N, CA, C and O atoms as a DFTB+ gen file, in Angstrom:
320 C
 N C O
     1  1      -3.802      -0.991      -6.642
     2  2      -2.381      -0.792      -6.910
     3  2      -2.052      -1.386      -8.279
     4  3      -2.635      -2.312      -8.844
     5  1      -1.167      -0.783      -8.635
     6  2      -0.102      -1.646     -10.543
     7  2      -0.102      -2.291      -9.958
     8  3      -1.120      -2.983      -9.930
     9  1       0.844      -2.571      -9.146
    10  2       1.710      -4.183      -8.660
    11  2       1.672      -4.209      -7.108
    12  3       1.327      -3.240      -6.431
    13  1       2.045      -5.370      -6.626
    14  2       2.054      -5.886      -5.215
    15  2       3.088      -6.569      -5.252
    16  3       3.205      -7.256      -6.267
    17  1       4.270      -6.662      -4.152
    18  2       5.178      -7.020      -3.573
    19  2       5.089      -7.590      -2.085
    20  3       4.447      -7.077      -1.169
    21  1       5.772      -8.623      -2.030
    22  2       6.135      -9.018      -0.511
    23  2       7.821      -9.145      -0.799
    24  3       8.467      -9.784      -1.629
    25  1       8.154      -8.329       0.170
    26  2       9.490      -7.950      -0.007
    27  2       9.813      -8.378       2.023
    28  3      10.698      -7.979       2.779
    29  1       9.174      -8.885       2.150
    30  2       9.716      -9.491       3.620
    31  2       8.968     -10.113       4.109
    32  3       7.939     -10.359       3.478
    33  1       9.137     -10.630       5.404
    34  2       7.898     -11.960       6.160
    35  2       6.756     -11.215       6.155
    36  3       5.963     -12.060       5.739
    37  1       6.144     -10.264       6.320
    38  2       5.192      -9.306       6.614
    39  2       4.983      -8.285       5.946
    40  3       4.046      -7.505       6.117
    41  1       5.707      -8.219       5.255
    42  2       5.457      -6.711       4.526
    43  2       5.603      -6.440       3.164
    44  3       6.480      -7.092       2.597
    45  1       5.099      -5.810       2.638
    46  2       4.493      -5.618       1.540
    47  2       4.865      -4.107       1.209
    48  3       5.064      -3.222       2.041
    49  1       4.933      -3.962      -0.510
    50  2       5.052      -2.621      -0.987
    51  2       3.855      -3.251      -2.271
    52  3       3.743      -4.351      -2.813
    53  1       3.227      -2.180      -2.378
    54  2       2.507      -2.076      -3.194
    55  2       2.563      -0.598      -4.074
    56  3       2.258       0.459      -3.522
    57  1       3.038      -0.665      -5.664
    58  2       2.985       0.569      -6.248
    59  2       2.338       1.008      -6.653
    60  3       1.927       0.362      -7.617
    61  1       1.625       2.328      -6.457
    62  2       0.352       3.321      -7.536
    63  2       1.377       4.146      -8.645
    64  3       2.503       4.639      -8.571
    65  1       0.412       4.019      -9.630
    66  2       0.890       4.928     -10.462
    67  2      -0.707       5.746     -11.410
    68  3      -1.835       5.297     -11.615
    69  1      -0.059       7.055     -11.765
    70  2      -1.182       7.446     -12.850
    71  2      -2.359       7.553     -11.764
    72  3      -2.047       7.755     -10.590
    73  1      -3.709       7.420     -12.134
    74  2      -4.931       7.447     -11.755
    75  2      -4.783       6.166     -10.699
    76  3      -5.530       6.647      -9.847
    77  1      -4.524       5.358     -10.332
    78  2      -4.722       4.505      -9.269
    79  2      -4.228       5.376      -8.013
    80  3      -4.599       5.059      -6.883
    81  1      -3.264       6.638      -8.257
    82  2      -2.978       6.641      -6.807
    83  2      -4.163       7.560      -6.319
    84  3      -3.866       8.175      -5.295
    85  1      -5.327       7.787      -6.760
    86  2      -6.354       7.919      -6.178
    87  2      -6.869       7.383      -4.914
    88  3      -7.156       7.725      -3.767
    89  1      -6.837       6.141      -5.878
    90  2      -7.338       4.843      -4.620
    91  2      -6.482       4.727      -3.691
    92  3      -6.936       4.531      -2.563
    93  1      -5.343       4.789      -3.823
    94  2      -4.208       4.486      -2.875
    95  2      -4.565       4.898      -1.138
    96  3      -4.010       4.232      -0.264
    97  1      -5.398       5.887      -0.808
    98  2      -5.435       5.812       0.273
    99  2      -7.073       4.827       0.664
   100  3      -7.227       4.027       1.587
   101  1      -7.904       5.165      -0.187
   102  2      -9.389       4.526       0.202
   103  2      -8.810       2.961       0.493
   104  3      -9.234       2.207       1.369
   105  1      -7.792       2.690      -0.418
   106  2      -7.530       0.833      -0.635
   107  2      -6.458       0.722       1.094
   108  3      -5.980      -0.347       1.474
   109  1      -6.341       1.677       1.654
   110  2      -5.226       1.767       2.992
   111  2      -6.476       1.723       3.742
   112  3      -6.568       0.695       4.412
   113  1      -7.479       2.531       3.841
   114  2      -9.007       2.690       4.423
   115  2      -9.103       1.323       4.920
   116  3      -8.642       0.960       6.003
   117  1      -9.869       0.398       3.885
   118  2     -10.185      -0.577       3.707
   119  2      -9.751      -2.156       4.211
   120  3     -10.299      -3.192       4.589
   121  1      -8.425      -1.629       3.958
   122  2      -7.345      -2.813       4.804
   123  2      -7.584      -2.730       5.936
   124  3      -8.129      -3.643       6.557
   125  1      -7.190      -1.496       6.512
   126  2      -7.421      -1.350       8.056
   127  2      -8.915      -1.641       8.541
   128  3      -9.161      -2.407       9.472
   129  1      -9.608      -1.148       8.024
   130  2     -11.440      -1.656       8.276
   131  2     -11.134      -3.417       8.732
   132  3     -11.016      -3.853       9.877
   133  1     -11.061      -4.203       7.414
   134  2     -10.738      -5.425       7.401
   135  2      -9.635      -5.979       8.699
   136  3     -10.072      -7.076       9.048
   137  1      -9.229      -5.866       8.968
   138  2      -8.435      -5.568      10.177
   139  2      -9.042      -5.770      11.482
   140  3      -9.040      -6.728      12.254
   141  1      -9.612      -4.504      11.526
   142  2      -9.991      -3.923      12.770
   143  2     -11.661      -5.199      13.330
   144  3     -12.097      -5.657      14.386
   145  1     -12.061      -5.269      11.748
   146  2     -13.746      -6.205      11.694
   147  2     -12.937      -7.853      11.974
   148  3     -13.749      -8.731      12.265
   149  1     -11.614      -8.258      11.914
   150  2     -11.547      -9.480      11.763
   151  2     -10.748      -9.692      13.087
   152  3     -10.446     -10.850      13.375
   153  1     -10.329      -8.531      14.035
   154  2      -9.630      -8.598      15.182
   155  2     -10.074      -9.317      16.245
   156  3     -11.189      -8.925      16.590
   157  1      -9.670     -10.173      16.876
   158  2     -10.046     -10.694      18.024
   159  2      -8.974     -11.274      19.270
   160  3      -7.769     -11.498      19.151
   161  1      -9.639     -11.399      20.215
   162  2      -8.526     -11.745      21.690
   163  2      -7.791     -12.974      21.258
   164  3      -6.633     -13.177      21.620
   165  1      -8.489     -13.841      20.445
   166  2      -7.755     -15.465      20.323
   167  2      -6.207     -14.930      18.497
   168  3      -5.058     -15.253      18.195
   169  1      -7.275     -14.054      17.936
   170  2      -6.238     -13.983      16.854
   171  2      -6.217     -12.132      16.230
   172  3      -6.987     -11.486      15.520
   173  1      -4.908     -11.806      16.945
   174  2      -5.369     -10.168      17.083
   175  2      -4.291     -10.052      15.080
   176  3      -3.425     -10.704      14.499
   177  1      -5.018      -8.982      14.849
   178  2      -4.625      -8.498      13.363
   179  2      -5.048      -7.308      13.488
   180  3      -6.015      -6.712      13.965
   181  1      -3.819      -7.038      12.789
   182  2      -3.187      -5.468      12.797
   183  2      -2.461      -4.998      11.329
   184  3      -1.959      -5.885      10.640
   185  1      -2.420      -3.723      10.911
   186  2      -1.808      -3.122       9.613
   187  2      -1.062      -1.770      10.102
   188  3      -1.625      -0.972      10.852
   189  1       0.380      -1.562       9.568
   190  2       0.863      -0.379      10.228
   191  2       0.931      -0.152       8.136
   192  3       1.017      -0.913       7.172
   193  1       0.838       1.204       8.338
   194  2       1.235       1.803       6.564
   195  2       2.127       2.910       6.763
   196  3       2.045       3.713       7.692
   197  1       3.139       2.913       5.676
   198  2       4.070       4.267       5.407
   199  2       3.368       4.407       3.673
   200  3       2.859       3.598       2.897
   201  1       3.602       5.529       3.635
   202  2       3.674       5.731       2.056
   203  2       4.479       6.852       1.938
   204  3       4.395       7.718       2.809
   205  1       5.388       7.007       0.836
   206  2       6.010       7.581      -0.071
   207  2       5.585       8.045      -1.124
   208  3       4.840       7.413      -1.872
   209  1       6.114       9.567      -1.405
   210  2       5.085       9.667      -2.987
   211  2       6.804      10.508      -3.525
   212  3       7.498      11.327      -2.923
   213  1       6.958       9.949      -4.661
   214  2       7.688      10.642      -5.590
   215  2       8.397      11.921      -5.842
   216  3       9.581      12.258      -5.857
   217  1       6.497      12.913      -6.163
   218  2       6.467      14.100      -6.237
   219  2       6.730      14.714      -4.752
   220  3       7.302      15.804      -4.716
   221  1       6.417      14.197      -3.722
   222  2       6.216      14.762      -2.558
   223  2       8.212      14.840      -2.428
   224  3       8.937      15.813      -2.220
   225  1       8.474      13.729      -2.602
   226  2       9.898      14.098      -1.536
   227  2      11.094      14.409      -2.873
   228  3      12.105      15.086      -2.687
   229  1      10.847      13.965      -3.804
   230  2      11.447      14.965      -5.171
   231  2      13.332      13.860      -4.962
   232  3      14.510      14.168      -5.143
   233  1      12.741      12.812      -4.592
   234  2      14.152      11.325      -4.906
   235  2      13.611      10.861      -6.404
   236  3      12.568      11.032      -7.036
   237  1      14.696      10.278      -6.605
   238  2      14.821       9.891      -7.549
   239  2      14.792       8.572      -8.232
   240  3      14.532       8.457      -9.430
   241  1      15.165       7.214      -7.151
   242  2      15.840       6.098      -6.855
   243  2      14.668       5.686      -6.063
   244  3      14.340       6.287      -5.041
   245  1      13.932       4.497      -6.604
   246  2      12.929       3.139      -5.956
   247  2      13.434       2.992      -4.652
   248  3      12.845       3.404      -3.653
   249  1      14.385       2.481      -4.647
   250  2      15.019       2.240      -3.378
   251  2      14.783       3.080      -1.659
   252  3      14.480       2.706      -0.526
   253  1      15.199       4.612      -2.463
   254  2      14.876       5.576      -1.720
   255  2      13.233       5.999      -0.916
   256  3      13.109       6.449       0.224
   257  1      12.402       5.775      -1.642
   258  2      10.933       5.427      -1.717
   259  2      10.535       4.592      -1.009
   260  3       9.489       4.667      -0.364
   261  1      11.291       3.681      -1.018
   262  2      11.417       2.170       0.341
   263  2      11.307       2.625       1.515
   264  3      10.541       2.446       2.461
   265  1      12.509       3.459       1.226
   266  2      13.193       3.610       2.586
   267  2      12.569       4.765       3.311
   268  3      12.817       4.921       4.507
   269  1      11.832       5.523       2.713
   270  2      10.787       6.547       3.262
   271  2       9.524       5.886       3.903
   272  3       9.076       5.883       5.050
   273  1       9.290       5.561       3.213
   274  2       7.919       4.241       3.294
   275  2       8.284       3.640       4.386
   276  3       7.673       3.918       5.418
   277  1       9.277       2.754       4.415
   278  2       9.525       2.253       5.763
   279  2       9.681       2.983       6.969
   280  3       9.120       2.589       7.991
   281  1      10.234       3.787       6.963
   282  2      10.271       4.674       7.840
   283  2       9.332       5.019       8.419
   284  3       9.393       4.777       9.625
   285  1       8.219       5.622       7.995
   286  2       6.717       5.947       8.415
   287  2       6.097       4.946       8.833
   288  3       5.627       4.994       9.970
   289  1       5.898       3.539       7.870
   290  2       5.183       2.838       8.584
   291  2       5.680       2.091       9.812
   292  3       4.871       1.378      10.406
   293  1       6.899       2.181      10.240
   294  2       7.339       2.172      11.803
   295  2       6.831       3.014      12.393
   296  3       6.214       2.636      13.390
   297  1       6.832       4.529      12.088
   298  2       6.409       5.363      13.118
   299  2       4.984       4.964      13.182
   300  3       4.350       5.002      14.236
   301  1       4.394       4.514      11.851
   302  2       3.214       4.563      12.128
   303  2       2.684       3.099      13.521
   304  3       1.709       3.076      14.273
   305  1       3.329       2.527      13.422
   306  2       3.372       0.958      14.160
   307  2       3.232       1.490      15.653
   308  3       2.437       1.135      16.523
   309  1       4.496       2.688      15.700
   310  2       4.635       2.930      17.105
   311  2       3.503       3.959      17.914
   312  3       3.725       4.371      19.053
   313  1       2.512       4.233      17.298
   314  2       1.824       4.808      17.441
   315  2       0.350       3.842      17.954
   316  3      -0.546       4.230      18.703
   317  1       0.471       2.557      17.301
   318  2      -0.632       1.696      17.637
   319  2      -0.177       0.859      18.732
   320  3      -0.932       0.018      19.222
């Protein structure tokens, strides 16, 4: 990612731009791997992800991008 944010107790925005958003999903891969390899009954760890893309939803406003993002990665939460 350009940059990394913690924008709440838990959560995180991290922005791609240009050629990084390549990585953007392998680096989502990876987290969750890490995750899933470090999970256990005494200390369970977990990653829910939304992403937002720009071009995809055609907003205009950071903010808005948030709020997409968030959105998903709830649904995505409710799904695990």
């Amino acid at each position: 990612a350009n940059s990394v944010y913690r924008i709440g107790g838990d959560e995180f925005v991290a922005i791609y731009k240009g050629e990084f958003v390549e990585n953007m999903n392998k680096e989502i891969e990876q987290l969750q791997s890490a995750c899933e390899n470090h999970h256990n009954e005494h200390f369970p760890l977990g990653i829910a992800t939304g992403v937002a893309d720009r071009e995809e939803s055609a907003v205009k406003e950071f903010s808005e991008l948030v709020i997409i993002a968030d959105k998903r990665m709830y649904e995505n939460k409710m799904i695990k």
